[in-house]
PDB file of C-alpha atoms in Angstrom:
ATOM      1  CA  MET A   1     199.471 -75.245  77.174  1.00  0.00           C
ATOM      2  CA  ALA A   2     195.765 -76.036  77.915  1.00  0.00           C
ATOM      3  CA  ALA A   3     193.232 -73.263  76.986  1.00  0.00           C
ATOM      4  CA  ALA A   4     191.452 -71.594  79.876  1.00  0.00           C
ATOM      5  CA  ASP A   5     187.718 -72.318  80.348  1.00  0.00           C
ATOM      6  CA  CYS A   6     186.254 -68.795  79.959  1.00  0.00           C
ATOM      7  CA  SER A   7     182.717 -70.032  81.062  1.00  0.00           C
ATOM      8  CA  THR A   8     183.996 -70.464  84.694  1.00  0.00           C
ATOM      9  CA  LEU A   9     185.346 -66.897  84.846  1.00  0.00           C
ATOM     10  CA  THR A  10     183.331 -64.176  86.600  1.00  0.00           C
ATOM     11  CA  ALA A  11     184.550 -60.733  87.198  1.00  0.00           C
ATOM     12  CA  PRO A  12     183.120 -57.506  88.611  1.00  0.00           C
ATOM     13  CA  SER A  13     182.670 -54.476  86.273  1.00  0.00           C
ATOM     14  CA  VAL A  14     185.555 -52.617  88.193  1.00  0.00           C
ATOM     15  CA  SER A  15     188.665 -54.128  89.705  1.00  0.00           C
ATOM     16  CA  THR A  16     189.839 -52.686  93.078  1.00  0.00           C
ATOM     17  CA  GLU A  17     193.171 -54.515  93.042  1.00  0.00           C
ATOM     18  CA  GLN A  18     196.308 -53.180  91.466  1.00  0.00           C
ATOM     19  CA  PRO A  19     197.890 -55.811  89.156  1.00  0.00           C
ATOM     20  CA  VAL A  20     201.562 -55.938  89.135  1.00  0.00           C
ATOM     21  CA  VAL A  21     203.418 -56.097  85.908  1.00  0.00           C
ATOM     22  CA  GLU A  22     207.099 -57.402  86.177  1.00  0.00           C
ATOM     23  CA  MET A  23     209.590 -56.763  83.488  1.00  0.00           C
ATOM     24  CA  GLU A  24     213.070 -58.326  83.858  1.00  0.00           C
ATOM     25  CA  THR A  25     215.975 -56.727  81.966  1.00  0.00           C
ATOM     26  CA  ASP A  26     219.753 -57.429  82.071  1.00  0.00           C
ATOM     27  CA  ILE A  27     220.127 -54.628  84.757  1.00  0.00           C
ATOM     28  CA  ALA A  28     217.323 -55.082  87.218  1.00  0.00           C
ATOM     29  CA  LYS A  29     213.753 -56.195  87.623  1.00  0.00           C
ATOM     30  CA  VAL A  30     211.149 -53.407  87.221  1.00  0.00           C
ATOM     31  CA  VAL A  31     207.819 -53.745  88.974  1.00  0.00           C
ATOM     32  CA  VAL A  32     205.090 -51.609  87.730  1.00  0.00           C
ATOM     33  CA  GLU A  33     201.809 -51.102  89.506  1.00  0.00           C
ATOM     34  CA  GLU A  34     198.851 -49.791  87.523  1.00  0.00           C
ATOM     35  CA  THR A  35     195.017 -49.403  88.206  1.00  0.00           C
ATOM     36  CA  THR A  36     192.996 -50.822  85.465  1.00  0.00           C
ATOM     37  CA  ILE A  37     189.327 -50.364  84.461  1.00  0.00           C
ATOM     38  CA  ILE A  38     187.611 -53.586  83.311  1.00  0.00           C
ATOM     39  CA  GLU A  39     185.114 -53.439  80.481  1.00  0.00           C
ATOM     40  CA  GLU A  40     182.741 -56.240  79.773  1.00  0.00           C
ATOM     41  CA  ASP A  41     179.772 -56.855  77.577  1.00  0.00           C
ATOM     42  CA  GLU A  42     176.757 -57.715  79.747  1.00  0.00           C
ATOM     43  CA  ASP A  43     175.096 -59.735  76.929  1.00  0.00           C
ATOM     44  CA  GLU A  44     178.179 -61.863  76.127  1.00  0.00           C
ATOM     45  CA  GLU A  45     179.931 -62.958  79.299  1.00  0.00           C
ATOM     46  CA  ASP A  46     182.363 -65.352  77.466  1.00  0.00           C
ATOM     47  CA  LYS A  47     183.995 -62.652  75.453  1.00  0.00           C
ATOM     48  CA  PRO A  48     187.641 -61.786  76.570  1.00  0.00           C
ATOM     49  CA  ARG A  49     187.767 -58.861  78.957  1.00  0.00           C
ATOM     50  CA  ILE A  50     189.585 -55.670  77.949  1.00  0.00           C
ATOM     51  CA  THR A  51     191.701 -53.706  80.396  1.00  0.00           C
ATOM     52  CA  ARG A  52     192.778 -50.209  79.991  1.00  0.00           C
ATOM     53  CA  PRO A  53     195.204 -48.397  82.357  1.00  0.00           C
ATOM     54  CA  ARG A  54     193.668 -45.387  84.075  1.00  0.00           C
ATOM     55  CA  GLY A  55     195.952 -42.411  83.661  1.00  0.00           C
ATOM     56  CA  SER A  56     195.847 -38.867  84.827  1.00  0.00           C
ATOM     57  CA  SER A  57     195.241 -36.251  82.277  1.00  0.00           C
ATOM     58  CA  ARG A  58     196.492 -32.600  82.189  1.00  0.00           C
ATOM     59  CA  VAL A  59     195.609 -29.652  79.857  1.00  0.00           C
ATOM     60  CA  HIS A  60     198.761 -28.262  78.371  1.00  0.00           C
ATOM     61  CA  PHE A  61     198.576 -24.701  77.370  1.00  0.00           C
ATOM     62  CA  PRO A  62     200.984 -23.216  74.613  1.00  0.00           C
ATOM     63  CA  GLU A  63     202.816 -21.542  77.358  1.00  0.00           C
ATOM     64  CA  ASP A  64     203.865 -24.952  78.854  1.00  0.00           C
ATOM     65  CA  VAL A  65     205.925 -25.742  75.845  1.00  0.00           C
ATOM     66  CA  HIS A  66     209.325 -23.991  76.013  1.00  0.00           C
ATOM     67  CA  ASP A  67     210.050 -22.510  72.666  1.00  0.00           C
ATOM     68  CA  PRO A  68     213.242 -20.353  72.731  1.00  0.00           C
ATOM     69  CA  GLU A  69     212.118 -18.312  69.715  1.00  0.00           C
ATOM     70  CA  ILE A  70     209.520 -15.857  69.184  1.00  0.00           C
ATOM     71  CA  HIS A  71     206.605 -17.386  67.347  1.00  0.00           C
ATOM     72  CA  VAL A  72     205.175 -15.462  64.298  1.00  0.00           C
ATOM     73  CA  SER A  73     202.148 -16.781  62.434  1.00  0.00           C
ATOM     74  CA  ARG A  74     199.641 -15.341  59.968  1.00  0.00           C
ATOM     75  CA  GLU A  75     195.967 -15.520  60.815  1.00  0.00           C
ATOM     76  CA  ASN A  76     192.965 -15.899  58.608  1.00  0.00           C
ATOM     77  CA  ASN A  77     192.030 -12.152  58.859  1.00  0.00           C
ATOM     78  CA  ALA A  78     195.388 -11.419  57.269  1.00  0.00           C
ATOM     79  CA  SER A  79     196.815 -10.004  60.636  1.00  0.00           C
ATOM     80  CA  ILE A  80     200.116 -11.292  62.002  1.00  0.00           C
ATOM     81  CA  ASP A  81     200.232 -12.885  65.522  1.00  0.00           C
ATOM     82  CA  VAL A  82     203.592 -12.598  67.358  1.00  0.00           C
ATOM     83  CA  ASN A  83     203.899 -14.685  70.574  1.00  0.00           C
ATOM     84  CA  VAL A  84     206.507 -12.925  72.745  1.00  0.00           C
ATOM     85  CA  GLY A  85     206.188 -15.414  75.592  1.00  0.00           C
ATOM     86  CA  PHE A  86     206.733 -14.520  79.390  1.00  0.00           C
ATOM     87  CA  LEU A  87     207.962 -11.123  80.632  1.00  0.00           C
ATOM     88  CA  GLN A  88     208.502  -9.640  83.976  1.00  0.00           C
ATOM     89  CA  CYS A  89     206.349  -6.747  85.207  1.00  0.00           C
ATOM     90  CA  SER A  90     207.954  -3.231  85.589  1.00  0.00           C
ATOM     91  CA  HIS A  91     210.757  -4.162  83.111  1.00  0.00           C
ATOM     92  CA  ARG A  92     211.315  -2.349  79.929  1.00  0.00           C
ATOM     93  CA  TYR A  93     212.061  -4.934  77.113  1.00  0.00           C
ATOM     94  CA  GLN A  94     213.380  -4.563  73.508  1.00  0.00           C
ATOM     95  CA  VAL A  95     211.687  -7.168  71.206  1.00  0.00           C
ATOM     96  CA  CYS A  96     213.058  -7.942  67.744  1.00  0.00           C
ATOM     97  CA  PHE A  97     211.289 -10.095  65.196  1.00  0.00           C
ATOM     98  CA  THR A  98     210.702 -10.408  61.465  1.00  0.00           C
ATOM     99  CA  VAL A  99     207.223 -10.494  59.677  1.00  0.00           C
ATOM    100  CA  GLY A 100     206.514 -11.478  56.159  1.00  0.00           C
ATOM    101  CA  ASP A 101     204.223  -9.051  54.290  1.00  0.00           C
ATOM    102  CA  SER A 102     203.405  -7.643  50.854  1.00  0.00           C
ATOM    103  CA  ILE A 103     204.367  -4.014  51.642  1.00  0.00           C
ATOM    104  CA  LYS A 104     207.324  -2.920  49.661  1.00  0.00           C
ATOM    105  CA  GLY A 105     209.785  -0.283  51.001  1.00  0.00           C
ATOM    106  CA  GLU A 106     209.729   1.876  54.077  1.00  0.00           C
ATOM    107  CA  VAL A 107     206.866   1.769  56.582  1.00  0.00           C
ATOM    108  CA  ASP A 108     205.698   3.745  59.595  1.00  0.00           C
ATOM    109  CA  ILE A 109     204.215   2.437  62.833  1.00  0.00           C
ATOM    110  CA  PRO A 110     202.021   5.070  64.359  1.00  0.00           C
ATOM    111  CA  LEU A 111     201.588   4.656  68.144  1.00  0.00           C
ATOM    112  CA  VAL A 112     199.335   6.311  70.760  1.00  0.00           C
ATOM    113  CA  ASP A 113     201.333   8.134  73.519  1.00  0.00           C
ATOM    114  CA  LYS A 114     201.055   6.129  76.625  1.00  0.00           C
ATOM    115  CA  SER A 115     203.125   5.093  79.633  1.00  0.00           C
ATOM    116  CA  THR A 116     202.750   1.276  79.286  1.00  0.00           C
ATOM    117  CA  GLY A 117     202.303  -1.159  76.448  1.00  0.00           C
ATOM    118  CA  VAL A 118     204.295  -0.631  73.214  1.00  0.00           C
ATOM    119  CA  LEU A 119     206.458   2.465  74.094  1.00  0.00           C
ATOM    120  CA  SER A 120     208.269   2.638  70.583  1.00  0.00           C
ATOM    121  CA  ALA A 121     208.248   0.776  67.314  1.00  0.00           C
ATOM    122  CA  GLU A 122     210.156   0.937  64.074  1.00  0.00           C
ATOM    123  CA  ALA A 123     210.583  -1.520  61.088  1.00  0.00           C
ATOM    124  CA  PHE A 124     212.859  -1.738  58.153  1.00  0.00           C
ATOM    125  CA  PRO A 125     212.556  -3.914  54.924  1.00  0.00           C
ATOM    126  CA  THR A 126     214.281  -7.220  55.064  1.00  0.00           C
ATOM    127  CA  GLN A 127     217.290  -7.823  52.754  1.00  0.00           C
ATOM    128  CA  ASN A 128     215.025 -10.141  50.415  1.00  0.00           C
ATOM    129  CA  GLY A 129     212.309  -7.596  50.286  1.00  0.00           C
ATOM    130  CA  ASP A 130     209.634 -10.031  51.539  1.00  0.00           C
ATOM    131  CA  GLY A 131     208.869  -8.443  54.822  1.00  0.00           C
ATOM    132  CA  HIS A 132     210.152  -6.217  57.609  1.00  0.00           C
ATOM    133  CA  ASP A 133     212.361  -6.358  60.648  1.00  0.00           C
ATOM    134  CA  VAL A 134     210.531  -4.988  63.531  1.00  0.00           C
ATOM    135  CA  THR A 135     211.855  -3.578  66.786  1.00  0.00           C
ATOM    136  CA  ILE A 136     209.723  -2.564  69.630  1.00  0.00           C
ATOM    137  CA  GLN A 137     209.883  -1.645  73.249  1.00  0.00           C
ATOM    138  CA  LEU A 138     207.376  -3.073  75.851  1.00  0.00           C
ATOM    139  CA  LEU A 139     206.581  -2.191  79.436  1.00  0.00           C
ATOM    140  CA  ASN A 140     203.759  -3.210  81.743  1.00  0.00           C
ATOM    141  CA  HIS A 141     203.207  -2.896  85.513  1.00  0.00           C
ATOM    142  CA  LYS A 142     200.396  -5.477  85.982  1.00  0.00           C
ATOM    143  CA  ASP A 143     200.659  -9.274  85.663  1.00  0.00           C
ATOM    144  CA  GLY A 144     198.362 -11.029  83.309  1.00  0.00           C
ATOM    145  CA  VAL A 145     198.008 -11.681  79.543  1.00  0.00           C
ATOM    146  CA  VAL A 146     198.484  -8.688  77.309  1.00  0.00           C
ATOM    147  CA  SER A 147     197.682  -8.293  73.613  1.00  0.00           C
ATOM    148  CA  GLU A 148     198.966  -5.067  71.889  1.00  0.00           C
ATOM    149  CA  ASP A 149     198.079  -4.097  68.266  1.00  0.00           C
ATOM    150  CA  ILE A 150     200.461  -2.197  66.085  1.00  0.00           C
ATOM    151  CA  GLU A 151     200.042  -1.375  62.233  1.00  0.00           C
ATOM    152  CA  LEU A 152     202.694  -1.213  59.600  1.00  0.00           C
ATOM    153  CA  VAL A 153     201.700   1.561  57.185  1.00  0.00           C
ATOM    154  CA  SER A 154     203.476   2.000  53.790  1.00  0.00           C
ATOM    155  CA  ARG A 155     205.010   5.394  53.366  1.00  0.00           C
ATOM    156  CA  THR A 156     204.515   5.492  49.638  1.00  0.00           C
ATOM    157  CA  GLU A 157     200.975   3.984  49.550  1.00  0.00           C
ATOM    158  CA  PRO A 158     199.348   4.719  53.054  1.00  0.00           C
ATOM    159  CA  SER A 159     196.358   2.612  52.069  1.00  0.00           C
ATOM    160  CA  LYS A 160     198.487  -0.485  52.271  1.00  0.00           C
ATOM    161  CA  THR A 161     198.764  -1.699  55.922  1.00  0.00           C
ATOM    162  CA  VAL A 162     199.607  -4.738  57.833  1.00  0.00           C
ATOM    163  CA  LYS A 163     198.115  -5.375  61.448  1.00  0.00           C
ATOM    164  CA  VAL A 164     200.462  -7.083  63.800  1.00  0.00           C
ATOM    165  CA  VAL A 165     199.207  -8.363  67.234  1.00  0.00           C
ATOM    166  CA  LEU A 166     201.708  -8.963  70.003  1.00  0.00           C
ATOM    167  CA  HIS A 167     200.848 -11.535  72.718  1.00  0.00           C
ATOM    168  CA  CYS A 168     202.717 -11.927  75.887  1.00  0.00           C
ATOM    169  CA  ARG A 169     202.228 -12.747  79.661  1.00  0.00           C
ATOM    170  CA  PHE A 170     203.541 -10.468  82.264  1.00  0.00           C
ATOM    171  CA  ILE A 171     204.324 -12.197  85.613  1.00  0.00           C
ATOM    172  CA  ASN A 172     205.271 -10.869  89.096  1.00  0.00           C
ATOM    173  CA  PRO A 173     207.892 -12.643  91.056  1.00  0.00           C
ATOM    174  CA  GLY A 174     206.670 -10.866  94.190  1.00  0.00           C
ATOM    175  CA  LYS A 175     203.549 -13.183  93.906  1.00  0.00           C
ATOM    176  CA  ASP A 176     205.701 -16.300  93.782  1.00  0.00           C
ATOM    177  CA  GLN A 177     205.299 -16.486  89.984  1.00  0.00           C
ATOM    178  CA  GLY A 178     208.853 -17.013  89.363  1.00  0.00           C
ATOM    179  CA  THR A 179     211.283 -15.242  86.952  1.00  0.00           C
ATOM    180  CA  PRO A 180     210.485 -15.669  83.329  1.00  0.00           C
ATOM    181  CA  GLN A 181     213.238 -17.027  80.769  1.00  0.00           C
ATOM    182  CA  VAL A 182     212.838 -14.738  77.900  1.00  0.00           C
ATOM    183  CA  LYS A 183     212.915 -15.896  74.230  1.00  0.00           C
ATOM    184  CA  GLU A 184     215.619 -15.167  71.688  1.00  0.00           C
ATOM    185  CA  GLY A 185     215.189 -11.648  70.250  1.00  0.00           C
ATOM    186  CA  VAL A 186     213.946 -10.359  73.744  1.00  0.00           C
ATOM    187  CA  GLN A 187     216.426  -8.069  75.668  1.00  0.00           C
ATOM    188  CA  THR A 188     215.860  -6.480  79.131  1.00  0.00           C
ATOM    189  CA  LEU A 189     216.733  -2.933  79.034  1.00  0.00           C
ATOM    190  CA  CYS A 190     216.049  -1.674  82.517  1.00  0.00           C
ATOM    191  CA  LEU A 191     213.848  -1.883  85.594  1.00  0.00           C
ATOM    192  CA  GLU A 192     211.062   0.770  85.793  1.00  0.00           C
ATOM    193  CA  PRO A 193     208.975   0.695  89.006  1.00  0.00           C
ATOM    194  CA  ASP A 194     205.421   1.429  88.845  1.00  0.00           C
ATOM    195  CA  PRO A 195     205.048   5.111  89.803  1.00  0.00           C
ATOM    196  CA  SER A 196     201.591   4.607  91.181  1.00  0.00           C
ATOM    197  CA  ALA A 197     202.835   1.765  93.490  1.00  0.00           C
ATOM    198  CA  GLU A 198     205.643   4.129  94.779  1.00  0.00           C
ATOM    199  CA  GLU A 199     203.234   6.923  95.489  1.00  0.00           C
ATOM    200  CA  SER A 200     200.943   4.527  97.460  1.00  0.00           C
ATOM    201  CA  GLU A 201     203.910   3.141  99.480  1.00  0.00           C
ATOM    202  CA  GLY A 202     205.130   6.665 100.104  1.00  0.00           C
ATOM    203  CA  SER A 203     201.627   7.740 101.496  1.00  0.00           C
ATOM    204  CA  ASP A 204     201.728   5.042 104.057  1.00  0.00           C
ATOM    205  CA  TRP A 205     205.146   6.036 105.404  1.00  0.00           C
ATOM    206  CA  THR A 206     205.322   7.435 108.932  1.00  0.00           C
ATOM    207  CA  PRO A 207     208.408   9.105 110.315  1.00  0.00           C
ATOM    208  CA  PHE A 208     210.265   7.635 113.358  1.00  0.00           C
ATOM    209  CA  GLU A 209     209.611   9.345 116.587  1.00  0.00           C
TER     210      GLU A 209
END
């Protein structure tokens, strides 16, 4: 096969055509169209041209990756991050997970009395003694990303504590956000409508005449 004379080739910096790549297999012929960007060195026109497919890019957030399990990780500040995933607004959930820590024996989890967020929490030492099995109840009426802090406090040595940060995203199906698929270890307990929303709806009601 004779070599091509590169000196006679001239090309624009950007190709507006869509080259077609044909691939034949035993089953069928596959025709692929792709847009290319042509790069050339202005000083050395005789060098081979390099083509690169132009593709679309998309930023993938951690929520885009379906992980069926609750993700637990230890941060640099010695706190423990727990990714609970997607939850639905106005639903009470029970969340169970295990954290590794250096506290031996029983612990307490003090909570602030409130109507949403972490409603209850308890923890028991794991069988191997390397951490604690934690069970909490979560509820939130507004959609969005929520972070809740809890603290494991040793009963025998209260100075020993472990901070646990819970991360979850509450979505509202009424806003066409879909219905979440909860992770393993997450159980829906019941539906609890927002009392403030019910009061607002009730105030707008007018009797039939």
